[in-house]
Amino acid sequence: MPDNWHFGQLLLNLMPGVYIMTQYASPSSNIIRSLLQHTHSLSVYAEDMPYALKAEISELNLNTGNMSLEVEYGGSNIEKYLTSDGLIFDIETLKGSPTTERETYSLSNIPAKLHKTNSMLYRLDFQLPDTIFANDDEGTLRVPFILGMQARAHVEVYPHELNVPGRLRELSVNCCMVEVDLVDSIALDVGLEIPGITLEFPNGESFFAEGRVRHIRPFGNHGYAAVYFNFINLSSSQLQTLFHFVNEAEREASYRIGMSGKLIFKSPLFIPGHKELKMLKLAAIEREKRARHIPMESDVINVAHQLQAGLMYLKSRSQFSIDVFYGCADSILSLVRRDRKAFLYALSVLWNKPEWVRHAVQVAGKLADMLLLRNPHHPQVREAVLGALMHTMGKPLLMSASLPSLKLSMNPAQKEILRGHVQELIRKLPESGWMPGPVCRDVIENANERLDGTGYPAGKRGEQLSELSRLVSVIKAINKLEHARNDIPAHSPLEAYRQINEAGSAYEKAALIEYVQLYGPSPIGSLAKYAGGFLAWVMDTDSKGAPAKIHVIKDLRFPDSNISSVISQSDISQIGKLEKIVTPADSGVTPPVY
């Protein structure tokens, strides 16, 4: 039997129920075949729908290019995923263990037939295109960056203020598609003209042009967005250079899929130069440093990603995705009920995420934990958790030339703008056709209020605030103090408790006492420094709130090395006495890569 038959049989063994025929006549089939060898996910996207559908390949004929997907959908309007322009789907792979490379492939405008196989399961049948190249809206060639083709992108959103990094995924002489982190996409909006976008190719050559945002959408399931830019105000020399790069990209893509011909050879544009090799080496080292993460951590990261995707729809399309936002709340409640201590520990993985999303998920997580401990069947807990997830979303909605980033040290004028984040969210929601219920709105509007009237946005006092909003206020204040922001250093848990207690009548004392008794001076998920020079995440505590189980990640005597060792109470004394709770960013801890 030929080698390709053996590979087909291997895929059949690895993917039960997937019928695969071989020969590789279709170039798109060949690319998909390559991606299926690795951990992968596939999603079906439609512009008018609030979220992408996860899909599975049920059949792939590598010879004819016939392909079938199975999707599960409980709604009544799945036909909207098949627009007049055709089907859009993305494949995303993660290579290596731990992940050392991520690769993507997108196909759009594919005519497809929809078949219902049972009450919630559907099959999509279609024919893959005969070529990997398509035309853009102007009819010119659009080249996808496939099978490891890489180029970096830098998007200057506001002059000298905000520069967003990304990866070039498609290129034509009129436009390009750049993949950026979801959080960075919040600064962009459809129609926004940008001062410049720079494309850097592996050999060191580059291209610069002004641009306009044409379209933004979520991409894959790992926290990325696809941003489509039109090049504008091109000079004749820029256009000539751009034609050269598109031709070279076409040649490289043809080479990688195995096309033959006199002009089909590897393009020098994609041969890494010294600078690129150095950057690739550093990136590989950082990824290798990442310890294997527990499934609970992946679940928490997914909540953060989904929250950011929901915000993207709200900001760019004034569309409130009920399934996405309530799905985030339901995920948190499910994780707490599954294993509350593992969940509290997993919240620590968010420490290097954007402040608004880290704060929202951690506050919502602690609120869910406290309410469920009070009453496992708490009737308001779902709406309360949704409100806690949403209460900071007005901050990224306020980003503009006057407030170009939420990461910078803000001046007084910018701080004043940011104080309007509650009103901005409340203003935006009616445009989406959705309004929060009483409990959810209570949390959104009053989470920043204080009993003594010194809070915002309305300066409410005492009895004007519900018991729920008083609890959320305490959780929020503690979380805010425990993390550095606007040049204000982070406080230890004990320092945060003391500052809240000394704030007079600003906070509910009973809620503070409940919080301190529950989480103690060394909360699960905090980073502890021991006298022996070791740093360790607290995984569990004893009845007195002292660490009972820790994950040792670093010996400060050897700062360039990372370790991973879980030890229990009986062995903790071997690494010295607990000195204090510290901040990861100030302790040489490498952020996890997801």
Coordinates of C-alpha atoms in Angstrom, one line a residue, residues 133 143 145 148-151 171 201-205 241-257 259 261-273:
F133 CA -5.7 31.5 -3.2
V143 CA -2.5 34.9 -0.1
F145 CA 0.0 32.4 5.4
G148 CA 4.2 27.8 9.3
M149 CA 4.5 30.9 7.1
Q150 CA 5.2 33.8 9.6
A151 CA 5.4 37.6 9.5
L171 CA -2.0 39.5 2.4
F201 CA 9.2 39.5 7.3
P202 CA 11.6 36.8 8.6
N203 CA 14.5 37.9 6.5
G204 CA 14.3 41.5 7.9
E205 CA 12.5 43.2 5.1
T241 CA 6.8 47.1 -2.9
L242 CA 3.5 45.5 -1.8
F243 CA 3.2 43.7 -5.2
H244 CA 6.6 42.3 -4.6
F245 CA 5.7 41.0 -1.1
V246 CA 2.4 39.5 -2.3
N247 CA 4.2 37.7 -5.2
E248 CA 6.9 36.3 -2.8
A249 CA 4.2 35.2 -0.4
E250 CA 2.3 33.4 -3.2
R251 CA 5.6 31.7 -4.2
E252 CA 6.2 30.6 -0.6
A253 CA 2.7 29.3 -0.1
S254 CA 2.9 27.4 -3.4
Y255 CA 6.3 25.9 -2.4
R256 CA 4.9 24.8 1.0
I257 CA 1.9 22.9 -0.5
M259 CA 3.2 22.8 -6.2
G261 CA 7.0 24.7 -11.7
K262 CA 10.0 26.7 -12.7
L263 CA 9.2 29.6 -10.4
I264 CA 8.1 27.5 -7.4
F265 CA 10.9 27.6 -4.9
K266 CA 11.4 28.9 -1.4
S267 CA 11.2 32.6 -1.1
P268 CA 14.1 34.4 0.5
L269 CA 11.5 36.6 2.2
F270 CA 10.7 33.8 4.6
I271 CA 14.3 32.7 5.4
P272 CA 14.8 33.9 9.0
G273 CA 17.6 36.4 9.5

